[in-house]
């Protein structure tokens, strides 16, 4: 790709500091400039079309040209383009959306706090956990446990919760009081001959041991994604959340469900918590809340937490937390329209109807020599590539096999997500079976190209 003169690509290199990008490589590779979107496809500046196999960043649930969301935004822009929610102010879009979300919650919840991103939602959840325990007169009960390979975002507290080394390294993170326990990936971390249920028991025992080591009076909360997304699409092993929640209850540790990816239908239920029997005290969500058309996140809190916050704010004089754009009216109006569309089109039923095509289609690659594991549920899936199927030996990370496969997939017109050598799939929820077939076909070609490339590189023999 050449980026000459005053092209968008060269101006991008000149002026744009990119998130999650190898900045050095970018100076020569430049960007893939996406110009427009329609349905489940996007088109780049040269006119080449791609199926968006990851819905952008697991988020554009209704695809890239839903006119009702555009109209909802315009209507709200014309009526009240901004108002805030500080100091007892409010507006109808935020009120309606909060009421709607409380009605949709997977367990009884009391109130909704709005922010702009998943990271802000999780930072808010951390602060609520601390505030709650101060309100209850337990100032030492503050530590928070997340999991290795978890992804909870990049703001200071959320990045600390995230269990991926690159989010900590040289950012001087994690902050104090954030702990990480086992990643529940059975394929990678299960012992020889260990069943999923036994693996789950071992992880729950390890969690209990960690809480006891730290002192239960110091441990406040456990954060978990129902399905871990950016860590590699990792599904909880059988009985995992049942056993983990028993430990949390025993030591009075709150559960925060990070539904930023799973929420709003991704796993074939409205919430990943329903898919996996989680009963959270706090639930964070974002992304598909607005089909990503505008930034918005929502933190749902239980009545016990809300009540404690009420008492604490009465004592202090205010609940000293909030963002200028908390409950932005245009984002809330778009979210309300998004939720209306989910209901009218019965998006959950649609996901359940088409998901088997994606899941079975990907499982058909299980016998491929490069494929170690295929995993997924609903419309989220991961395919893990390995150097040796029998021993599950990974490729040398320096080879960048996952990234290479995804660059082949771009050539074949599919955007996928490399997560190390796992390939993430999370298409818009509106995808139909025909487009799933096309996506699978393009993935198959990319996998074949990757196998050929590994032979050319001398990594594998044909
Ligand atoms: C599970 C999960 N939590 C939190 C976040 C952070 O959200 P944001 O990028 O909107 O800050 C993400 C983003 O991908 C996520 O997948």
PDB file of N, CA and C in Angstrom, residues 292-325:
ATOM      1  N   UNK A 292     -23.254   0.906  18.423  1.00  0.00           N
ATOM      2  CA  UNK A 292     -22.009   1.673  18.268  1.00  0.00           C
ATOM      3  C   UNK A 292     -22.161   2.933  17.407  1.00  0.00           C
ATOM      4  N   UNK A 293     -23.398   3.318  17.107  1.00  0.00           N
ATOM      5  CA  UNK A 293     -23.559   4.512  16.271  1.00  0.00           C
ATOM      6  C   UNK A 293     -23.147   5.774  17.021  1.00  0.00           C
ATOM      7  N   UNK A 294     -23.313   5.736  18.344  1.00  0.00           N
ATOM      8  CA  UNK A 294     -22.814   6.832  19.176  1.00  0.00           C
ATOM      9  C   UNK A 294     -22.252   6.224  20.459  1.00  0.00           C
ATOM     10  N   UNK A 295     -21.285   6.923  21.080  1.00  0.00           N
ATOM     11  CA  UNK A 295     -20.703   6.361  22.303  1.00  0.00           C
ATOM     12  C   UNK A 295     -21.686   6.419  23.475  1.00  0.00           C
ATOM     13  N   UNK A 296     -21.864   5.280  24.122  1.00  0.00           N
ATOM     14  CA  UNK A 296     -22.707   5.244  25.325  1.00  0.00           C
ATOM     15  C   UNK A 296     -22.431   3.946  26.075  1.00  0.00           C
ATOM     16  N   UNK A 297     -22.313   4.055  27.388  1.00  0.00           N
ATOM     17  CA  UNK A 297     -22.252   2.844  28.208  1.00  0.00           C
ATOM     18  C   UNK A 297     -23.193   3.001  29.388  1.00  0.00           C
ATOM     19  N   UNK A 298     -23.581   1.867  29.948  1.00  0.00           N
ATOM     20  CA  UNK A 298     -24.544   1.874  31.050  1.00  0.00           C
ATOM     21  C   UNK A 298     -24.055   0.949  32.152  1.00  0.00           C
ATOM     22  N   UNK A 299     -24.115   1.440  33.379  1.00  0.00           N
ATOM     23  CA  UNK A 299     -23.742   0.644  34.548  1.00  0.00           C
ATOM     24  C   UNK A 299     -25.014   0.420  35.355  1.00  0.00           C
ATOM     25  N   UNK A 300     -25.410  -0.823  35.497  1.00  0.00           N
ATOM     26  CA  UNK A 300     -26.613  -1.148  36.261  1.00  0.00           C
ATOM     27  C   UNK A 300     -26.178  -1.589  37.657  1.00  0.00           C
ATOM     28  N   UNK A 301     -26.825  -1.044  38.682  1.00  0.00           N
ATOM     29  CA  UNK A 301     -26.413  -1.394  40.051  1.00  0.00           C
ATOM     30  C   UNK A 301     -27.582  -1.937  40.850  1.00  0.00           C
ATOM     31  N   UNK A 302     -27.257  -2.839  41.763  1.00  0.00           N
ATOM     32  CA  UNK A 302     -28.280  -3.442  42.625  1.00  0.00           C
ATOM     33  C   UNK A 302     -28.784  -2.407  43.627  1.00  0.00           C
ATOM     34  N   UNK A 303     -29.904  -2.735  44.236  1.00  0.00           N
ATOM     35  CA  UNK A 303     -30.466  -1.801  45.205  1.00  0.00           C
ATOM     36  C   UNK A 303     -29.551  -1.639  46.418  1.00  0.00           C
ATOM     37  N   UNK A 304     -28.902  -2.727  46.830  1.00  0.00           N
ATOM     38  CA  UNK A 304     -28.018  -2.637  48.007  1.00  0.00           C
ATOM     39  C   UNK A 304     -26.899  -1.633  47.739  1.00  0.00           C
ATOM     40  N   UNK A 305     -26.342  -1.683  46.529  1.00  0.00           N
ATOM     41  CA  UNK A 305     -25.252  -0.758  46.199  1.00  0.00           C
ATOM     42  C   UNK A 305     -25.796   0.668  46.088  1.00  0.00           C
ATOM     43  N   UNK A 306     -26.931   0.780  45.420  1.00  0.00           N
ATOM     44  CA  UNK A 306     -27.524   2.118  45.295  1.00  0.00           C
ATOM     45  C   UNK A 306     -27.783   2.730  46.669  1.00  0.00           C
ATOM     46  N   UNK A 307     -28.383   1.936  47.570  1.00  0.00           N
ATOM     47  CA  UNK A 307     -28.731   2.449  48.911  1.00  0.00           C
ATOM     48  C   UNK A 307     -27.481   2.922  49.653  1.00  0.00           C
ATOM     49  N   UNK A 308     -26.419   2.142  49.537  1.00  0.00           N
ATOM     50  CA  UNK A 308     -25.179   2.531  50.219  1.00  0.00           C
ATOM     51  C   UNK A 308     -24.651   3.852  49.638  1.00  0.00           C
ATOM     52  N   UNK A 309     -24.776   4.015  48.316  1.00  0.00           N
ATOM     53  CA  UNK A 309     -24.314   5.255  47.674  1.00  0.00           C
ATOM     54  C   UNK A 309     -25.172   6.436  48.135  1.00  0.00           C
ATOM     55  N   UNK A 310     -26.453   6.192  48.309  1.00  0.00           N
ATOM     56  CA  UNK A 310     -27.341   7.261  48.789  1.00  0.00           C
ATOM     57  C   UNK A 310     -26.859   7.741  50.157  1.00  0.00           C
ATOM     58  N   UNK A 311     -26.603   6.787  51.051  1.00  0.00           N
ATOM     59  CA  UNK A 311     -26.175   7.161  52.411  1.00  0.00           C
ATOM     60  C   UNK A 311     -24.846   7.914  52.372  1.00  0.00           C
ATOM     61  N   UNK A 312     -23.920   7.396  51.561  1.00  0.00           N
ATOM     62  CA  UNK A 312     -22.586   8.010  51.510  1.00  0.00           C
ATOM     63  C   UNK A 312     -22.670   9.427  50.917  1.00  0.00           C
ATOM     64  N   UNK A 313     -23.473   9.587  49.881  1.00  0.00           N
ATOM     65  CA  UNK A 313     -23.557  10.914  49.256  1.00  0.00           C
ATOM     66  C   UNK A 313     -24.269  11.896  50.187  1.00  0.00           C
ATOM     67  N   UNK A 314     -25.182  11.383  50.994  1.00  0.00           N
ATOM     68  CA  UNK A 314     -25.856  12.266  51.968  1.00  0.00           C
ATOM     69  C   UNK A 314     -24.828  12.754  52.993  1.00  0.00           C
ATOM     70  N   UNK A 315     -23.955  11.831  53.384  1.00  0.00           N
ATOM     71  CA  UNK A 315     -22.931  12.177  54.378  1.00  0.00           C
ATOM     72  C   UNK A 315     -21.953  13.219  53.804  1.00  0.00           C
ATOM     73  N   UNK A 316     -21.537  12.981  52.547  1.00  0.00           N
ATOM     74  CA  UNK A 316     -20.506  13.831  51.939  1.00  0.00           C
ATOM     75  C   UNK A 316     -21.103  15.123  51.378  1.00  0.00           C
ATOM     76  N   UNK A 317     -22.322  15.036  50.923  1.00  0.00           N
ATOM     77  CA  UNK A 317     -22.971  16.221  50.336  1.00  0.00           C
ATOM     78  C   UNK A 317     -23.225  16.079  48.852  1.00  0.00           C
ATOM     79  N   UNK A 318     -22.574  15.109  48.227  1.00  0.00           N
ATOM     80  CA  UNK A 318     -22.847  14.825  46.811  1.00  0.00           C
ATOM     81  C   UNK A 318     -22.264  13.459  46.464  1.00  0.00           C
ATOM     82  N   UNK A 319     -22.753  12.875  45.406  1.00  0.00           N
ATOM     83  CA  UNK A 319     -22.124  11.682  44.824  1.00  0.00           C
ATOM     84  C   UNK A 319     -21.125  12.245  43.806  1.00  0.00           C
ATOM     85  N   UNK A 320     -19.873  12.330  44.195  1.00  0.00           N
ATOM     86  CA  UNK A 320     -18.886  13.091  43.408  1.00  0.00           C
ATOM     87  C   UNK A 320     -18.324  12.337  42.224  1.00  0.00           C
ATOM     88  N   UNK A 321     -19.181  11.880  41.355  1.00  0.00           N
ATOM     89  CA  UNK A 321     -18.735  11.128  40.184  1.00  0.00           C
ATOM     90  C   UNK A 321     -19.686  11.416  39.031  1.00  0.00           C
ATOM     91  N   UNK A 322     -19.149  11.581  37.833  1.00  0.00           N
ATOM     92  CA  UNK A 322     -20.025  11.806  36.688  1.00  0.00           C
ATOM     93  C   UNK A 322     -19.230  12.396  35.544  1.00  0.00           C
ATOM     94  N   UNK A 323     -19.705  12.174  34.348  1.00  0.00           N
ATOM     95  CA  UNK A 323     -19.032  12.688  33.152  1.00  0.00           C
ATOM     96  C   UNK A 323     -19.919  13.753  32.503  1.00  0.00           C
ATOM     97  N   UNK A 324     -19.300  14.715  31.852  1.00  0.00           N
ATOM     98  CA  UNK A 324     -20.078  15.727  31.125  1.00  0.00           C
ATOM     99  C   UNK A 324     -21.132  15.047  30.243  1.00  0.00           C
ATOM    100  N   UNK A 325     -20.708  13.951  29.612  1.00  0.00           N
ATOM    101  CA  UNK A 325     -21.600  13.290  28.651  1.00  0.00           C
ATOM    102  C   UNK A 325     -22.348  12.106  29.241  1.00  0.00           C
TER     103      UNK A 325
END
